[in-house]
Amino acid sequence: MRIAIVALLGILAGCSTTQTSMAPSGAAGPAPGPSAGLNRAYNACQAAYERSANPTRTSRAQCLNNAENRFARDFPDPEMLRQQQGLRLALAQRVDSGQITQAAADATYAKEMTRLQAASNRRLAAG
């Protein structure tokens, strides 16, 4: 659950204008959040998004996913990371195409991340 809370503090659909991630977690204690390298990669994605003459949520989501893939070792559950990235990209594409609003994407992301985190907790507890 603590990973979901940290993830939701960044942004909710992984495609709005601020940072996002399923934050890496430690074995004990509160989730420490993204590593310094991952934070720099997230910030670079956000800066590129803001500088772009024609920014898209999809290109930003792809940048974030690529950043997370470079720091995959920071994430305790590779399956959850894969699912989160798929969710982020799918929602970004739907926002870009006008199928849903950013607010709807944010709400969907929050709901799905809660579900994904619960599944991840079960997987990690099972070993």
PDB file of C-alpha atoms in Angstrom:
ATOM      1  CA  MET A   1       0.000   0.000   0.000  1.00  0.00           C
ATOM      2  CA  ARG A   2       2.808   2.419   0.777  1.00  0.00           C
ATOM      3  CA  ILE A   3       4.067   2.176  -2.820  1.00  0.00           C
ATOM      4  CA  ALA A   4       0.613   3.115  -4.117  1.00  0.00           C
ATOM      5  CA  ILE A   5       0.473   6.136  -1.838  1.00  0.00           C
ATOM      6  CA  VAL A   6       3.904   7.327  -2.941  1.00  0.00           C
ATOM      7  CA  ALA A   7       2.996   6.727  -6.579  1.00  0.00           C
ATOM      8  CA  LEU A   8      -0.168   8.764  -6.243  1.00  0.00           C
ATOM      9  CA  LEU A   9       1.704  11.670  -4.704  1.00  0.00           C
ATOM     10  CA  GLY A  10       3.674  12.158  -7.930  1.00  0.00           C
ATOM     11  CA  ILE A  11       0.897  12.225 -10.473  1.00  0.00           C
ATOM     12  CA  LEU A  12      -2.072  10.176 -11.138  1.00  0.00           C
ATOM     13  CA  ALA A  13      -2.304   8.919 -14.711  1.00  0.00           C
ATOM     14  CA  GLY A  14       1.350   9.086 -15.509  1.00  0.00           C
ATOM     15  CA  CYS A  15       0.468  11.442 -18.262  1.00  0.00           C
ATOM     16  CA  SER A  16      -0.296  14.729 -16.567  1.00  0.00           C
ATOM     17  CA  THR A  17       2.293  17.435 -16.250  1.00  0.00           C
ATOM     18  CA  THR A  18       4.180  16.315 -13.159  1.00  0.00           C
ATOM     19  CA  GLN A  19       6.395  13.409 -12.172  1.00  0.00           C
ATOM     20  CA  THR A  20       5.143   9.836 -11.869  1.00  0.00           C
ATOM     21  CA  SER A  21       6.272   6.436 -10.812  1.00  0.00           C
ATOM     22  CA  MET A  22       5.504   3.351  -8.945  1.00  0.00           C
ATOM     23  CA  ALA A  23       8.082   4.245  -6.349  1.00  0.00           C
ATOM     24  CA  PRO A  24      10.633   1.612  -5.478  1.00  0.00           C
ATOM     25  CA  SER A  25      10.250   0.255  -1.982  1.00  0.00           C
ATOM     26  CA  GLY A  26      12.655  -0.955   0.634  1.00  0.00           C
ATOM     27  CA  ALA A  27      12.368  -4.217   2.496  1.00  0.00           C
ATOM     28  CA  ALA A  28      11.402  -2.471   5.724  1.00  0.00           C
ATOM     29  CA  GLY A  29      10.178   0.932   6.741  1.00  0.00           C
ATOM     30  CA  PRO A  30       8.517   3.484   4.501  1.00  0.00           C
ATOM     31  CA  ALA A  31       9.072   3.448   0.779  1.00  0.00           C
ATOM     32  CA  PRO A  32      12.198   5.504   0.076  1.00  0.00           C
ATOM     33  CA  GLY A  33      10.959   6.777  -3.266  1.00  0.00           C
ATOM     34  CA  PRO A  34      12.770   6.831  -6.564  1.00  0.00           C
ATOM     35  CA  SER A  35      16.553   6.726  -6.651  1.00  0.00           C
ATOM     36  CA  ALA A  36      18.426   9.916  -7.489  1.00  0.00           C
ATOM     37  CA  GLY A  37      19.135   8.610 -10.995  1.00  0.00           C
ATOM     38  CA  LEU A  38      15.492   7.769 -11.599  1.00  0.00           C
ATOM     39  CA  ASN A  39      14.413  11.157 -10.279  1.00  0.00           C
ATOM     40  CA  ARG A  40      16.806  12.838 -12.738  1.00  0.00           C
ATOM     41  CA  ALA A  41      15.374  10.742 -15.568  1.00  0.00           C
ATOM     42  CA  TYR A  42      11.807  11.677 -14.555  1.00  0.00           C
ATOM     43  CA  ASN A  43      12.794  15.347 -14.430  1.00  0.00           C
ATOM     44  CA  ALA A  44      14.385  15.103 -17.878  1.00  0.00           C
ATOM     45  CA  CYS A  45      11.157  13.640 -19.269  1.00  0.00           C
ATOM     46  CA  GLN A  46       9.124  16.436 -17.713  1.00  0.00           C
ATOM     47  CA  ALA A  47      11.504  19.104 -19.040  1.00  0.00           C
ATOM     48  CA  ALA A  48      11.355  17.617 -22.547  1.00  0.00           C
ATOM     49  CA  TYR A  49       7.556  17.542 -22.354  1.00  0.00           C
ATOM     50  CA  GLU A  50       7.410  21.188 -21.266  1.00  0.00           C
ATOM     51  CA  ARG A  51       9.926  22.310 -23.950  1.00  0.00           C
ATOM     52  CA  SER A  52       8.224  20.500 -26.790  1.00  0.00           C
ATOM     53  CA  ALA A  53       6.451  22.614 -29.396  1.00  0.00           C
ATOM     54  CA  ASN A  54       3.902  19.822 -29.753  1.00  0.00           C
ATOM     55  CA  PRO A  55       3.883  17.881 -26.490  1.00  0.00           C
ATOM     56  CA  THR A  56       1.867  14.694 -26.286  1.00  0.00           C
ATOM     57  CA  ARG A  57       0.970  12.677 -23.249  1.00  0.00           C
ATOM     58  CA  THR A  58       2.015   9.578 -25.182  1.00  0.00           C
ATOM     59  CA  SER A  59       5.566  10.767 -25.810  1.00  0.00           C
ATOM     60  CA  ARG A  60       5.865  11.733 -22.159  1.00  0.00           C
ATOM     61  CA  ALA A  61       4.554   8.337 -21.023  1.00  0.00           C
ATOM     62  CA  GLN A  62       7.048   6.596 -23.317  1.00  0.00           C
ATOM     63  CA  CYS A  63       9.871   8.701 -21.892  1.00  0.00           C
ATOM     64  CA  LEU A  64       8.839   7.828 -18.330  1.00  0.00           C
ATOM     65  CA  ASN A  65       8.586   4.145 -19.200  1.00  0.00           C
ATOM     66  CA  ASN A  66      12.039   4.218 -20.804  1.00  0.00           C
ATOM     67  CA  ALA A  67      13.438   5.935 -17.715  1.00  0.00           C
ATOM     68  CA  GLU A  68      11.955   3.285 -15.454  1.00  0.00           C
ATOM     69  CA  ASN A  69      13.312   0.532 -17.676  1.00  0.00           C
ATOM     70  CA  ARG A  70      16.810   1.984 -17.267  1.00  0.00           C
ATOM     71  CA  PHE A  71      16.329   1.814 -13.484  1.00  0.00           C
ATOM     72  CA  ALA A  72      14.267  -1.391 -13.351  1.00  0.00           C
ATOM     73  CA  ARG A  73      16.399  -2.696 -10.488  1.00  0.00           C
ATOM     74  CA  ASP A  74      14.830   0.048  -8.325  1.00  0.00           C
ATOM     75  CA  PHE A  75      11.447  -1.685  -8.516  1.00  0.00           C
ATOM     76  CA  PRO A  76      10.707  -4.712  -6.324  1.00  0.00           C
ATOM     77  CA  ASP A  77       8.001  -6.166  -8.587  1.00  0.00           C
ATOM     78  CA  PRO A  78       8.807  -6.309 -12.313  1.00  0.00           C
ATOM     79  CA  GLU A  79       5.268  -7.456 -13.137  1.00  0.00           C
ATOM     80  CA  MET A  80       3.719  -4.439 -11.437  1.00  0.00           C
ATOM     81  CA  LEU A  81       6.163  -2.147 -13.218  1.00  0.00           C
ATOM     82  CA  ARG A  82       5.196  -3.672 -16.573  1.00  0.00           C
ATOM     83  CA  GLN A  83       1.490  -3.311 -15.790  1.00  0.00           C
ATOM     84  CA  GLN A  84       1.871   0.258 -14.548  1.00  0.00           C
ATOM     85  CA  GLN A  85       3.767   1.225 -17.684  1.00  0.00           C
ATOM     86  CA  GLY A  86       1.093  -0.319 -19.898  1.00  0.00           C
ATOM     87  CA  LEU A  87      -1.606   1.530 -17.986  1.00  0.00           C
ATOM     88  CA  ARG A  88       0.299   4.822 -18.209  1.00  0.00           C
ATOM     89  CA  LEU A  89       0.780   4.484 -21.961  1.00  0.00           C
ATOM     90  CA  ALA A  90      -2.798   3.389 -22.668  1.00  0.00           C
ATOM     91  CA  LEU A  91      -4.260   6.281 -20.686  1.00  0.00           C
ATOM     92  CA  ALA A  92      -1.892   8.773 -22.310  1.00  0.00           C
ATOM     93  CA  GLN A  93      -2.947   7.581 -25.751  1.00  0.00           C
ATOM     94  CA  ARG A  94      -6.615   7.914 -24.831  1.00  0.00           C
ATOM     95  CA  VAL A  95      -6.083  11.468 -23.536  1.00  0.00           C
ATOM     96  CA  ASP A  96      -4.140  12.439 -26.671  1.00  0.00           C
ATOM     97  CA  SER A  97      -6.869  11.059 -28.924  1.00  0.00           C
ATOM     98  CA  GLY A  98      -9.598  12.906 -27.028  1.00  0.00           C
ATOM     99  CA  GLN A  99     -11.304   9.708 -25.886  1.00  0.00           C
ATOM    100  CA  ILE A 100     -11.040  10.726 -22.221  1.00  0.00           C
ATOM    101  CA  THR A 101     -10.111  13.816 -20.254  1.00  0.00           C
ATOM    102  CA  GLN A 102      -6.998  14.122 -18.143  1.00  0.00           C
ATOM    103  CA  ALA A 103      -9.207  14.098 -15.047  1.00  0.00           C
ATOM    104  CA  ALA A 104     -10.793  10.807 -16.136  1.00  0.00           C
ATOM    105  CA  ALA A 105      -7.342   9.372 -16.831  1.00  0.00           C
ATOM    106  CA  ASP A 106      -6.160  10.453 -13.387  1.00  0.00           C
ATOM    107  CA  ALA A 107      -9.156   8.800 -11.714  1.00  0.00           C
ATOM    108  CA  THR A 108      -8.699   5.598 -13.711  1.00  0.00           C
ATOM    109  CA  TYR A 109      -4.989   5.534 -12.912  1.00  0.00           C
ATOM    110  CA  ALA A 110      -5.631   5.944  -9.183  1.00  0.00           C
ATOM    111  CA  LYS A 111      -8.198   3.148  -9.155  1.00  0.00           C
ATOM    112  CA  GLU A 112      -6.050   0.775 -11.208  1.00  0.00           C
ATOM    113  CA  MET A 113      -2.887   1.517  -9.207  1.00  0.00           C
ATOM    114  CA  THR A 114      -4.715   0.532  -6.026  1.00  0.00           C
ATOM    115  CA  ARG A 115      -5.666  -2.764  -7.659  1.00  0.00           C
ATOM    116  CA  LEU A 116      -2.160  -3.324  -9.080  1.00  0.00           C
ATOM    117  CA  GLN A 117      -0.553  -2.560  -5.724  1.00  0.00           C
ATOM    118  CA  ALA A 118      -2.770  -5.078  -3.932  1.00  0.00           C
ATOM    119  CA  ALA A 119      -1.825  -7.748  -6.479  1.00  0.00           C
ATOM    120  CA  SER A 120       1.843  -6.823  -6.131  1.00  0.00           C
ATOM    121  CA  ASN A 121       1.664  -7.069  -2.351  1.00  0.00           C
ATOM    122  CA  ARG A 122       0.203 -10.584  -2.687  1.00  0.00           C
ATOM    123  CA  ARG A 123       2.930 -11.624  -5.173  1.00  0.00           C
ATOM    124  CA  LEU A 124       5.731 -10.251  -3.028  1.00  0.00           C
ATOM    125  CA  ALA A 125       4.330 -11.833   0.143  1.00  0.00           C
ATOM    126  CA  ALA A 126       4.082 -15.206  -1.601  1.00  0.00           C
ATOM    127  CA  GLY A 127       7.730 -14.938  -2.533  1.00  0.00           C
TER     128      GLY A 127
END
